[in-house]
Coordinates of C-alpha atoms and ligand atoms in Angstrom, one line a residue:
Chain A
M1 CA 188.1 69.1 74.4
L2 CA 185.6 70.9 75.4
Q3 CA 185.2 72.3 79.4
E4 CA 183.3 70.3 81.9
T5 CA 180.2 72.5 81.9
I6 CA 179.1 72.6 78.1
P7 CA 179.2 76.2 76.7
D8 CA 176.7 78.2 74.2
L9 CA 176.1 75.3 72.0
S10 CA 175.1 78.3 69.2
K11 CA 179.2 79.0 68.6
F12 CA 179.4 75.6 67.4
V13 CA 177.4 76.7 64.7
E14 CA 177.6 78.7 61.7
P15 CA 175.7 79.2 58.6
D16 CA 178.5 78.2 56.7
R17 CA 180.4 75.8 58.8
V18 CA 180.1 73.3 62.5
R19 CA 182.9 72.6 65.0
R20 CA 184.1 68.8 65.2
E21 CA 182.6 68.4 68.5
V22 CA 179.4 68.3 67.4
Y23 CA 179.9 64.9 65.8
V24 CA 181.9 63.2 68.5
D25 CA 181.3 64.5 71.9
P26 CA 179.3 62.2 73.8
R27 CA 178.0 64.9 75.5
I28 CA 176.7 66.9 73.0
F29 CA 175.0 63.4 71.8
E30 CA 173.1 63.6 75.3
L31 CA 171.8 67.0 74.9
E32 CA 170.8 65.7 70.9
M33 CA 168.7 63.0 72.5
Q34 CA 167.1 65.4 75.3
R35 CA 166.5 68.0 73.3
I36 CA 166.2 66.7 69.3
H37 CA 164.9 63.3 69.4
E38 CA 162.8 62.9 72.5
R39 CA 161.1 66.1 71.4
V40 CA 159.9 66.2 68.0
W41 CA 158.6 63.8 65.5
I42 CA 160.0 60.4 65.0
Y43 CA 158.9 58.0 62.7
C44 CA 157.6 54.9 64.3
G45 CA 156.9 52.3 61.8
H46 CA 154.3 52.0 58.9
E47 CA 150.2 51.4 59.8
S48 CA 150.5 47.5 57.8
Q49 CA 153.1 46.8 59.7
V50 CA 150.8 45.9 62.7
P51 CA 147.9 44.7 61.1
K52 CA 146.1 42.9 63.8
P53 CA 144.8 43.7 67.2
G54 CA 148.0 43.3 69.5
D55 CA 150.7 43.3 66.2
Y56 CA 153.6 45.4 67.4
W57 CA 157.1 46.7 66.5
T58 CA 159.1 47.7 69.1
V59 CA 161.0 51.0 67.8
R60 CA 163.9 53.1 69.4
I61 CA 163.1 57.1 70.0
G62 CA 166.3 58.9 70.8
R63 CA 167.4 56.9 73.9
Q64 CA 163.6 55.6 74.7
P65 CA 162.7 52.3 74.0
M66 CA 159.7 52.2 72.4
V67 CA 156.7 50.1 71.4
M68 CA 154.1 50.6 68.7
V69 CA 150.9 48.4 68.9
R70 CA 147.7 48.1 67.5
G71 CA 144.6 47.6 69.8
A72 CA 141.3 46.1 69.9
D73 CA 139.8 49.5 68.4
G74 CA 141.8 49.5 65.7
R75 CA 143.7 52.5 66.6
V76 CA 147.4 52.4 66.7
H77 CA 149.8 53.2 70.3
V78 CA 153.1 54.0 70.9
L79 CA 153.5 53.2 74.7
Y80 CA 157.1 53.2 76.2
N81 CA 158.7 49.5 76.7
R82 CA 158.2 49.5 80.5
C83 CA 156.7 47.6 82.7
P84 CA 155.4 50.2 85.7
H85 CA 155.9 47.7 88.2
R86 CA 159.7 47.1 88.5
G87 CA 160.3 48.5 85.3
A88 CA 160.9 45.1 82.8
M89 CA 160.2 46.0 79.8
L90 CA 157.1 44.0 78.3
C91 CA 158.2 43.3 74.5
G92 CA 161.5 41.8 74.6
D93 CA 161.0 40.2 71.2
Q94 CA 161.2 43.1 68.3
H95 CA 158.1 42.2 66.5
G96 CA 155.2 40.2 67.2
N97 CA 151.4 39.7 68.6
T98 CA 150.7 40.5 72.3
G99 CA 147.5 38.2 72.6
A100 CA 144.4 40.3 73.8
F101 CA 146.6 42.4 76.3
F102 CA 150.1 43.1 77.6
R103 CA 151.1 40.3 80.1
C104 CA 154.7 41.4 81.9
S105 CA 157.1 38.3 82.3
Y106 CA 158.1 38.9 85.6
H107 CA 155.1 39.3 87.8
A108 CA 152.2 39.2 85.3
W109 CA 150.6 42.5 85.8
T110 CA 148.5 43.3 82.7
F111 CA 148.0 46.3 80.3
H112 CA 145.6 47.2 77.8
H113 CA 146.7 48.0 74.3
D114 CA 146.6 51.6 75.3
G115 CA 149.0 50.9 78.1
R116 CA 145.9 51.2 80.6
L117 CA 146.2 48.7 83.6
R118 CA 144.0 45.9 83.3
N119 CA 145.0 43.4 86.3
I120 CA 147.6 43.2 88.9
P121 CA 147.0 39.3 90.3
M122 CA 145.4 39.7 93.9
M123 CA 145.1 43.6 93.2
E124 CA 142.9 44.1 96.6
S125 CA 144.7 41.6 98.9
G126 CA 148.3 42.8 98.2
Y127 CA 147.9 46.8 97.9
A128 CA 145.1 47.9 100.3
G129 CA 145.8 50.5 102.0
T130 CA 149.3 51.5 99.7
R131 CA 149.8 54.5 97.6
L132 CA 148.6 52.7 94.5
S133 CA 145.8 51.6 92.9
R134 CA 144.3 52.4 89.5
D135 CA 144.1 55.7 90.2
N136 CA 147.7 56.1 90.4
P137 CA 148.8 57.0 86.7
D138 CA 151.9 55.3 87.9
C139 CA 150.4 52.3 87.8
H140 CA 149.5 52.4 83.8
V141 CA 152.0 52.2 81.1
K142 CA 153.5 55.4 79.9
P143 CA 152.0 56.5 76.4
A144 CA 154.4 59.0 74.2
A145 CA 153.1 61.9 74.6
R146 CA 151.6 62.4 71.4
V147 CA 151.5 60.0 68.3
E148 CA 149.7 60.9 64.6
S149 CA 150.3 59.1 61.2
Y150 CA 150.0 60.6 57.9
R151 CA 148.8 58.4 54.8
G152 CA 149.7 55.4 56.7
F153 CA 153.2 56.4 59.0
V154 CA 153.4 56.7 62.5
F155 CA 155.1 58.7 63.7
A156 CA 155.1 59.4 67.6
S157 CA 156.6 62.6 69.7
L158 CA 158.0 62.3 73.3
A159 CA 157.2 66.0 74.2
A160 CA 153.7 67.2 75.0
D161 CA 154.3 70.5 72.9
G162 CA 155.5 71.3 70.1
P163 CA 153.8 71.5 66.2
T164 CA 151.2 69.1 65.2
L165 CA 153.0 66.5 62.6
A166 CA 151.1 68.2 59.9
E167 CA 153.1 71.8 60.5
F168 CA 156.1 69.8 61.6
L169 CA 156.2 67.6 58.2
G170 CA 155.3 70.9 56.2
E171 CA 156.0 70.6 52.2
A172 CA 158.3 67.8 53.1
R173 CA 155.3 65.5 53.3
V174 CA 155.7 65.5 49.3
A175 CA 157.9 62.1 50.8
F176 CA 154.7 60.4 52.0
D177 CA 152.3 62.2 49.1
D178 CA 154.8 61.5 46.2
M179 CA 155.1 57.7 47.1
C180 CA 151.3 57.1 48.0
D181 CA 150.1 58.9 45.1
R182 CA 151.9 56.2 42.9
A183 CA 149.7 53.6 44.1
P184 CA 146.7 53.7 42.2
A185 CA 145.0 52.3 44.9
G186 CA 146.4 55.6 46.7
E187 CA 148.5 54.0 49.7
V188 CA 151.3 51.5 50.0
E189 CA 151.5 48.6 51.9
I190 CA 154.7 47.0 53.9
V191 CA 156.9 44.4 52.2
P192 CA 157.1 42.8 55.3
N193 CA 161.2 42.4 55.9
C194 CA 163.6 45.6 57.6
F195 CA 167.3 45.1 56.9
R196 CA 168.8 46.8 59.5
V197 CA 173.0 47.8 59.3
V198 CA 175.0 49.6 62.0
Q199 CA 177.0 52.3 61.4
H200 CA 181.0 53.4 62.9
S201 CA 179.7 56.9 63.0
N202 CA 177.9 59.7 64.4
W203 CA 173.8 59.7 62.9
K204 CA 174.3 63.4 61.4
I205 CA 177.0 62.0 58.9
F206 CA 174.3 59.5 57.0
L207 CA 171.9 62.4 57.1
E208 CA 174.0 64.6 55.7
N209 CA 175.0 62.2 52.9
Q210 CA 171.5 61.5 52.1
L211 CA 171.3 64.8 49.8
D212 CA 175.0 65.0 48.5
A213 CA 174.9 64.7 45.1
L214 CA 178.6 65.6 45.1
H215 CA 179.5 62.4 46.5
P216 CA 178.2 59.5 44.2
S217 CA 179.9 59.6 41.4
V218 CA 183.4 59.8 43.4
T219 CA 182.5 57.4 46.6
H220 CA 180.4 54.7 44.0
Q221 CA 182.6 54.6 40.9
S222 CA 183.7 51.4 41.4
A223 CA 180.1 49.9 41.9
G224 CA 179.0 51.8 38.7
R225 CA 181.8 51.2 36.8
A226 CA 181.2 47.3 37.2
A227 CA 177.8 47.3 36.7
H228 CA 178.2 49.8 33.5
E229 CA 180.4 47.0 31.9
V230 CA 178.1 44.5 32.5
E231 CA 175.0 46.4 31.3
K232 CA 176.1 46.6 28.1
E233 CA 177.7 43.2 27.9
I234 CA 174.3 42.1 28.5
E235 CA 173.1 44.4 26.3
R236 CA 175.3 43.6 23.3
R237 CA 173.9 39.9 23.7
T238 CA 170.4 40.5 24.2
G239 CA 169.7 44.1 23.2
K240 CA 168.4 45.0 26.7
A241 CA 169.6 45.0 30.4
P242 CA 167.5 45.2 33.2
L243 CA 166.6 48.0 34.8
S244 CA 168.4 47.3 37.6
Y245 CA 171.4 47.7 35.9
H246 CA 171.1 51.2 35.1
M247 CA 170.0 51.9 38.5
L248 CA 173.3 50.8 39.2
S249 CA 176.0 52.0 36.7
A250 CA 174.0 55.7 37.1
F251 CA 176.1 55.7 40.5
A252 CA 178.9 56.1 37.6
T253 CA 177.5 57.6 34.4
V254 CA 175.7 60.7 36.3
T255 CA 179.1 62.3 36.6
I256 CA 179.1 65.2 39.3
D257 CA 178.6 68.2 36.5
K258 CA 175.0 66.3 35.7
W259 CA 174.7 66.1 39.2
D260 CA 174.4 69.7 39.1
A261 CA 171.6 70.0 37.2
F262 CA 169.2 68.6 39.8
Q263 CA 167.8 71.4 42.8
T264 CA 167.9 71.3 46.3
L265 CA 165.0 72.4 48.2
N266 CA 165.5 73.2 51.9
Y267 CA 162.4 73.3 54.5
P268 CA 162.1 74.6 58.0
Y269 CA 162.8 72.2 60.8
G270 CA 165.7 71.1 58.8
H271 CA 164.0 68.5 56.1
C272 CA 165.2 69.1 52.4
L273 CA 165.1 67.4 49.5
L274 CA 166.6 66.5 46.0
T275 CA 165.1 67.0 42.7
G276 CA 166.2 64.1 40.3
Y277 CA 165.4 61.0 39.1
M278 CA 168.1 58.4 38.3
G279 CA 165.4 55.9 36.6
L280 CA 163.8 58.0 34.6
R281 CA 160.6 57.1 32.6
P282 CA 161.5 53.6 30.3
R283 CA 158.8 53.0 27.5
D284 CA 158.8 49.4 28.7
P285 CA 155.4 47.3 28.1
D286 CA 155.4 47.0 32.5
T287 CA 155.9 50.9 32.7
L288 CA 152.9 51.0 30.7
A289 CA 150.9 49.0 31.6
Y290 CA 151.9 50.6 34.9
E291 CA 150.8 54.3 33.6
A292 CA 147.4 53.2 32.2
A293 CA 146.2 51.8 35.9
L294 CA 147.3 55.0 37.3
E295 CA 145.1 56.4 34.4
K296 CA 142.5 54.5 35.4
A297 CA 142.6 55.3 38.6
Y298 CA 143.0 58.9 38.7
G299 CA 142.2 60.3 35.1
K300 CA 145.2 61.4 32.7
K301 CA 145.6 64.8 33.8
R302 CA 146.1 64.0 37.7
A303 CA 148.0 60.6 36.7
E304 CA 150.2 62.9 34.1
E305 CA 150.9 65.4 37.6
I306 CA 152.3 62.5 39.5
L307 CA 154.3 61.0 37.1
S308 CA 156.2 64.0 36.7
V309 CA 157.4 64.5 40.3
N310 CA 160.6 64.5 40.1
I311 CA 161.7 63.7 43.7
H312 CA 165.3 61.8 44.3
H313 CA 165.3 61.7 48.0
V314 CA 163.9 63.4 50.9
L315 CA 165.1 63.9 54.1
I316 CA 163.3 64.3 57.3
Y317 CA 165.3 65.9 60.0
P318 CA 165.9 64.0 62.1
G319 CA 165.3 60.4 61.9
L320 CA 164.1 59.7 58.4
S321 CA 165.6 59.5 54.8
V322 CA 162.7 59.0 51.9
Q323 CA 163.4 58.0 48.3
P324 CA 159.4 57.5 47.0
Q325 CA 159.8 56.9 43.5
L326 CA 161.7 53.4 44.6
Q327 CA 158.7 53.3 47.6
Q328 CA 162.1 52.9 49.9
L329 CA 162.8 54.7 53.3
R330 CA 165.7 54.2 55.6
A331 CA 164.9 55.4 59.3
V332 CA 168.0 56.4 61.6
R333 CA 168.5 55.3 65.3
P334 CA 171.3 56.9 67.0
L335 CA 173.0 54.5 69.7
S336 CA 175.8 56.2 70.8
V337 CA 178.3 59.6 69.3
D338 CA 179.9 56.8 67.0
R339 CA 177.2 54.1 66.3
T340 CA 173.8 54.6 64.0
L341 CA 171.5 52.0 63.4
T342 CA 169.7 52.4 60.3
E343 CA 166.6 50.2 59.8
I344 CA 165.8 50.2 55.9
W345 CA 162.2 49.1 54.6
H346 CA 160.3 49.0 51.4
F347 CA 156.5 49.4 50.7
R348 CA 154.2 48.1 47.8
L349 CA 152.2 50.6 45.6
K350 CA 148.8 48.7 46.4
G351 CA 146.6 48.5 42.6
A352 CA 150.2 48.4 40.5
P353 CA 151.6 45.3 38.5
E354 CA 154.3 43.1 40.2
A355 CA 156.0 44.1 38.1
I356 CA 156.7 47.7 39.7
Y357 CA 157.1 46.3 43.0
R358 CA 159.9 43.7 41.7
R359 CA 161.9 46.8 39.7
A360 CA 161.9 48.5 43.0
L361 CA 163.0 45.3 45.0
A362 CA 165.7 44.9 42.7
Y363 CA 167.2 48.8 44.4
Y364 CA 166.2 47.3 47.8
N365 CA 168.2 44.5 47.5
L366 CA 171.1 45.7 45.3
V367 CA 171.5 49.3 47.1
N368 CA 169.7 48.9 50.6
S369 CA 170.5 45.3 51.7
P370 CA 173.1 44.4 54.6
S371 CA 175.3 42.9 51.1
T372 CA 175.0 46.5 49.2
M373 CA 177.8 47.3 46.5
I374 CA 176.7 51.1 47.1
N375 CA 176.6 52.4 50.6
A376 CA 179.3 50.1 51.7
D377 CA 181.6 52.7 49.9
D378 CA 179.4 55.5 51.8
L379 CA 179.8 53.6 55.2
E380 CA 183.5 53.4 55.1
N381 CA 183.6 57.6 54.3
F382 CA 181.2 57.6 56.9
W383 CA 184.3 56.1 59.2
K384 CA 186.4 57.8 58.0
C385 CA 184.7 61.2 58.9
H386 CA 183.8 60.3 62.3
Q387 CA 187.7 59.1 63.0
G388 CA 189.3 62.4 61.4
L389 CA 186.4 64.7 63.4
A390 CA 187.6 62.6 66.4
S391 CA 190.9 64.1 65.8
A392 CA 192.9 67.4 66.4
G393 CA 193.6 68.2 62.9
G394 CA 190.7 70.7 62.3
D395 CA 188.3 72.4 64.2
W396 CA 185.6 73.1 61.5
V397 CA 183.6 71.0 59.1
S398 CA 183.1 72.9 55.5
F399 CA 179.8 73.6 54.6
H400 CA 180.7 76.5 52.3
R401 CA 179.8 74.5 48.7
H402 CA 177.3 77.6 47.1
Y403 CA 177.3 79.4 50.0
G404 CA 175.7 82.7 49.6
R405 CA 173.8 81.9 46.3
D406 CA 170.9 80.1 48.4
V407 CA 167.3 81.8 46.9
E408 CA 165.0 81.8 49.5
K409 CA 161.2 82.1 48.7
D410 CA 158.1 81.6 51.2
G411 CA 160.6 80.0 53.6
V412 CA 161.4 77.5 51.5
V413 CA 165.4 77.8 50.5
S414 CA 166.3 76.5 46.8
S415 CA 169.9 76.0 46.0
G416 CA 170.7 78.0 42.8
P417 CA 170.2 77.4 39.5
N418 CA 172.4 74.4 38.0
M419 CA 174.1 74.2 42.2
G420 CA 172.9 70.5 42.4
T421 CA 175.9 69.8 44.4
S422 CA 175.3 72.6 46.7
E423 CA 175.9 72.1 50.5
A424 CA 172.7 73.9 51.3
P425 CA 170.9 70.8 52.8
M426 CA 173.8 70.5 55.3
R427 CA 173.5 74.1 56.0
N428 CA 169.6 73.5 56.4
Q429 CA 170.4 70.8 58.7
M430 CA 172.5 72.8 60.8
K431 CA 170.1 75.6 61.1
A432 CA 167.2 73.2 62.5
W433 CA 170.1 71.7 65.4
V434 CA 170.9 75.0 66.2
Q435 CA 167.6 76.0 67.0
Y436 CA 166.4 72.8 68.8
M437 CA 169.5 72.4 71.1
T438 CA 169.4 76.2 71.6
A439 CA 165.6 76.8 72.6
E440 CA 164.3 77.7 75.5
K441 CA 163.6 74.9 77.7
Chain B
M1 CA 171.9 -2.3 53.0
A2 CA 171.3 0.6 50.0
R3 CA 170.9 4.3 51.6
K4 CA 167.9 5.9 50.1
T5 CA 170.2 8.9 49.0
A6 CA 172.7 6.7 46.9
P7 CA 172.1 7.0 43.0
K8 CA 170.1 4.9 41.7
S9 CA 172.3 3.5 38.8
K10 CA 172.1 -0.3 37.9
A11 CA 175.9 -1.0 39.0
A12 CA 175.4 0.4 42.7
A13 CA 172.9 -1.0 43.2
R14 CA 174.3 -4.8 42.7
T15 CA 175.5 -5.8 45.8
P16 CA 174.8 -3.9 49.3
S17 CA 178.8 -3.2 49.7
A18 CA 179.3 -1.6 46.2
A19 CA 176.3 0.7 46.9
R20 CA 178.0 1.6 50.0
A21 CA 181.1 2.3 47.8
S22 CA 179.6 4.7 45.5
G23 CA 177.3 6.7 48.5
A24 CA 180.8 7.0 50.3
L25 CA 182.0 8.2 46.8
L26 CA 179.8 10.6 46.3
Q27 CA 180.2 11.7 49.9
H28 CA 183.7 12.2 49.0
D29 CA 183.0 14.0 45.9
V30 CA 180.2 16.3 47.0
E31 CA 182.9 17.2 50.0
Q32 CA 186.0 18.0 48.2
F33 CA 183.4 20.2 46.1
L34 CA 182.2 22.3 48.8
Y35 CA 185.6 22.5 50.2
R36 CA 187.2 23.9 47.0
Q37 CA 184.0 26.4 46.9
A38 CA 184.9 27.7 50.1
E39 CA 188.7 27.8 49.8
L40 CA 188.2 29.8 46.3
L41 CA 185.9 32.8 48.6
D42 CA 189.1 32.6 50.6
T43 CA 191.5 32.8 48.0
R44 CA 189.3 35.5 46.7
Q45 CA 189.7 33.4 43.2
W46 CA 186.3 35.4 42.0
Q47 CA 186.3 34.3 38.2
Q48 CA 187.1 30.8 39.3
W49 CA 184.1 30.9 42.2
I50 CA 181.8 32.1 39.3
D51 CA 182.3 29.5 37.3
L52 CA 181.3 26.7 39.7
F53 CA 177.5 28.2 39.3
A54 CA 175.0 26.7 36.3
E55 CA 174.4 28.9 33.3
D56 CA 171.6 29.7 35.1
G57 CA 172.7 29.0 38.5
I58 CA 171.9 31.7 41.4
Y59 CA 173.2 32.5 44.8
W60 CA 170.6 33.3 47.4
M61 CA 170.9 34.3 50.8
P62 CA 167.3 34.7 52.4
P63 CA 166.8 37.8 55.1
D64 CA 164.7 34.9 56.9
P65 CA 164.7 31.2 57.2
S66 CA 160.6 30.9 56.6
H67 CA 161.3 31.7 52.8
T68 CA 161.1 29.4 49.7
T69 CA 162.1 31.2 47.0
W70 CA 164.2 34.9 46.0
E71 CA 161.7 35.7 43.3
G72 CA 159.9 38.6 44.2
M73 CA 161.5 38.9 47.3
P74 CA 163.7 40.8 50.1
A75 CA 167.2 39.2 50.0
I76 CA 170.1 39.9 51.4
F77 CA 171.7 38.1 48.2
A78 CA 169.4 37.1 44.9
E79 CA 172.4 36.9 42.7
D80 CA 172.2 35.0 38.5
R81 CA 175.8 34.8 37.6
N82 CA 175.5 38.5 35.6
L83 CA 175.4 40.2 39.1
M84 CA 178.1 38.2 40.3
T85 CA 180.3 39.8 37.7
V86 CA 179.3 43.1 38.9
R87 CA 180.3 42.1 42.3
M88 CA 183.5 40.8 41.2
K89 CA 184.3 43.8 39.5
R90 CA 183.9 45.9 41.8
L91 CA 185.6 43.7 44.4
L92 CA 188.7 44.2 42.1
H93 CA 188.2 48.5 41.0
P94 CA 190.7 50.0 42.8
D95 CA 188.6 52.4 43.9
A96 CA 186.3 50.2 45.4
W97 CA 187.2 52.4 48.9
S98 CA 185.6 50.0 51.9
Q99 CA 187.6 47.1 50.5
R100 CA 191.0 48.6 50.6
P101 CA 191.5 47.9 54.1
L102 CA 193.3 44.7 54.9
W103 CA 190.6 42.4 54.5
G104 CA 190.6 38.5 54.3
T105 CA 187.8 35.3 55.6
N106 CA 188.2 31.9 57.1
H107 CA 185.6 29.1 56.2
V108 CA 185.0 25.9 57.9
V109 CA 182.4 23.9 56.2
S110 CA 181.3 20.8 57.9
N111 CA 178.4 18.4 58.5
V112 CA 177.5 17.6 54.9
V113 CA 174.9 15.4 54.1
I114 CA 173.8 15.1 51.1
E115 CA 169.6 14.9 50.8
K116 CA 169.4 13.6 47.2
A117 CA 170.7 11.7 44.7
T118 CA 169.8 11.1 40.8
P119 CA 172.2 10.4 37.7
A120 CA 171.4 13.8 37.1
E121 CA 171.9 16.1 40.5
V122 CA 173.1 16.2 44.0
H123 CA 170.6 17.7 46.6
V124 CA 173.8 18.9 49.8
R125 CA 173.0 20.5 53.3
S126 CA 176.0 21.5 55.1
R127 CA 177.4 24.1 57.9
F128 CA 179.8 26.8 57.7
H129 CA 181.6 29.0 60.0
M130 CA 183.2 32.2 58.9
L131 CA 185.6 34.4 60.4
E132 CA 186.2 37.9 58.7
L133 CA 189.0 40.1 59.7
R134 CA 188.3 43.7 58.2
R135 CA 190.9 46.6 59.3
D136 CA 191.2 45.3 62.5
D137 CA 187.8 44.0 63.1
V138 CA 186.9 40.3 63.3
R139 CA 183.3 38.9 62.9
H140 CA 181.8 35.9 62.6
F141 CA 179.2 34.7 60.4
A142 CA 177.7 31.0 60.6
G143 CA 175.2 29.6 58.9
S144 CA 173.6 26.1 56.8
Y145 CA 174.9 26.2 53.2
R146 CA 171.9 23.9 50.7
H147 CA 173.2 23.0 47.3
E148 CA 171.5 22.0 44.5
L149 CA 174.5 20.5 42.4
Q150 CA 174.2 19.4 38.9
R151 CA 175.9 16.3 37.3
T152 CA 178.2 17.4 34.5
K153 CA 180.9 16.0 32.6
D154 CA 183.2 18.9 34.3
G155 CA 181.5 17.9 37.2
F156 CA 179.3 19.4 39.9
R157 CA 177.9 22.6 38.9
I158 CA 175.7 24.6 41.2
K159 CA 172.1 25.7 40.3
L160 CA 171.8 26.9 43.4
Q161 CA 173.6 27.8 46.8
R162 CA 171.3 29.3 49.5
V163 CA 173.2 30.4 52.3
D164 CA 171.0 30.8 55.5
M165 CA 172.6 32.7 58.0
T166 CA 172.2 32.2 61.9
N167 CA 172.3 35.9 62.2
A168 CA 170.3 36.6 59.5
Q169 CA 167.4 38.4 61.3
A170 CA 170.2 40.5 63.8
A171 CA 171.2 43.8 63.1
Y172 CA 174.2 44.0 60.5
D173 CA 177.6 45.6 62.2
Y174 CA 178.6 47.0 58.4
V175 CA 177.7 44.9 55.5
L176 CA 178.6 42.3 53.6
Q177 CA 181.0 42.8 50.7
A178 CA 181.7 39.4 49.1
W179 CA 179.8 36.1 49.1
V180 CA 179.9 34.4 52.1
Ligands
FES501 S1 157.9 44.5 86.8 FE1 156.2 43.7 85.4 S2 155.0 43.0 86.8 FE2 156.9 43.2 87.8
FE2_502 FE1 176.6 57.4 48.4

């Protein structure tokens, strides 16, 4: 194990392998929260989650309880969920509406939606001659240092300095462009339901799995096979099985060699992307109606460009996994070194036919809900990984697959041709990790 | 006095005591059916459990008690017999990794209240408590069932089994693998 003081963290990460302590040492976890999650841009929620003034959702950024709230002026604010008086959380519920202002449940200090103090009961008589006055920043609710949104997706950073959201996202912004462009109205809207699932493993194990093209046909064999058998049976009976069966059976029928035909793209700040899409482009009447709506909105050429974007998954490091073609995302909230909460959301393409929404909804329910037949086996593997890494059975985690064959161009690293199962995305994430963890403070 | 929920068959309505007897019989039959439903789950007789459902029967677990339909809505479960068959085949597959560890459930069903009974169907609500053991961990789930049962010559068939978990809105510590 580590000594009392943590030695040079850069020694824990080599380009093709990582020491196990990075996943299981609680002190490293605390440092990660300080140096990564509580500094970088973290996804808070979508603007359509808080449509009316006073609407709020609570959210964790690193270890910090925050609240995202819509102000009377229409702006979305992200504040520490903490009363400046004696520290009580202002919002005890997961979400709700504050009314015209926040009112602390302990001694009724009230605050505007941007965090400014509104009123303290009997302030003049109670505080005359003390250090506390309206000019004192300590009597306002502390806001996140920076809040920005991109196409309706709200991010906050708890550090005053650092790249802008646009710089941070860079080319990985395609996660949101691909999702929103697919809507004839050019934007998406939240489906008001959040599935929340706790994983018994380190947060990085989940992220490293997201673009791991080597695992689906192994891990998800049972669910894929089962769906494939029923899909064939329905086809035999009725001629055509719903697309949702294909979404499940592809986990077994797309074998490892086929996954290799896809490609990983690896961006600065640890973001990465896997091409390929299980749903392909079906030619059923619903799809055709949708494509017609898209052509009407954008013109034939642009619509075709939008439809031919071929992305399976985009990872916005360190806290967001996006499936733009299915309008779904999973936000990662590390709870402790071995517990990770995922918040799973689905979005509606504005202006698209109902059938298109329902098709993606089937994936949300079958793959991403708490009764998932797919992620269940991922979570089992994550737990096993965490247990194994906590052991003294070895010091290193291997990311050697296709190492040395990556192709770099203009700051973007792609896995080589026919190397979709490359471990380049894991290497890229750890590269960002080491930069964050060893940066001058 | 005849209960509002008793079947309106002429024979049953003839005398108050006959109606009461028939109501008690129905209550008994419905309870036995609900116990069997739970027992098939606990004994992992998946196919027999699926066979309790009508051809167009649905198993539905909404994520929010305010939901009134599964169609077009996010749902923890919304499965017809085809999807149930997928889930069963997965549970039985030797490489369902997460199903390999020691796993078992124990349901207790109670508070059975018949809401409506006609010659064709019975609507009944009840409460359940389920303990689940997985590896060394115990989890508890509790909530209410609402069954829309069809009367057939072979007994009841489930048109709709709605399961409202009391903890539906809480974060799930790990996932649900089988029906509750
Ligand atoms: S702690 Fe909030 S008003 Fe006192
Ligand atoms: Fe997976």
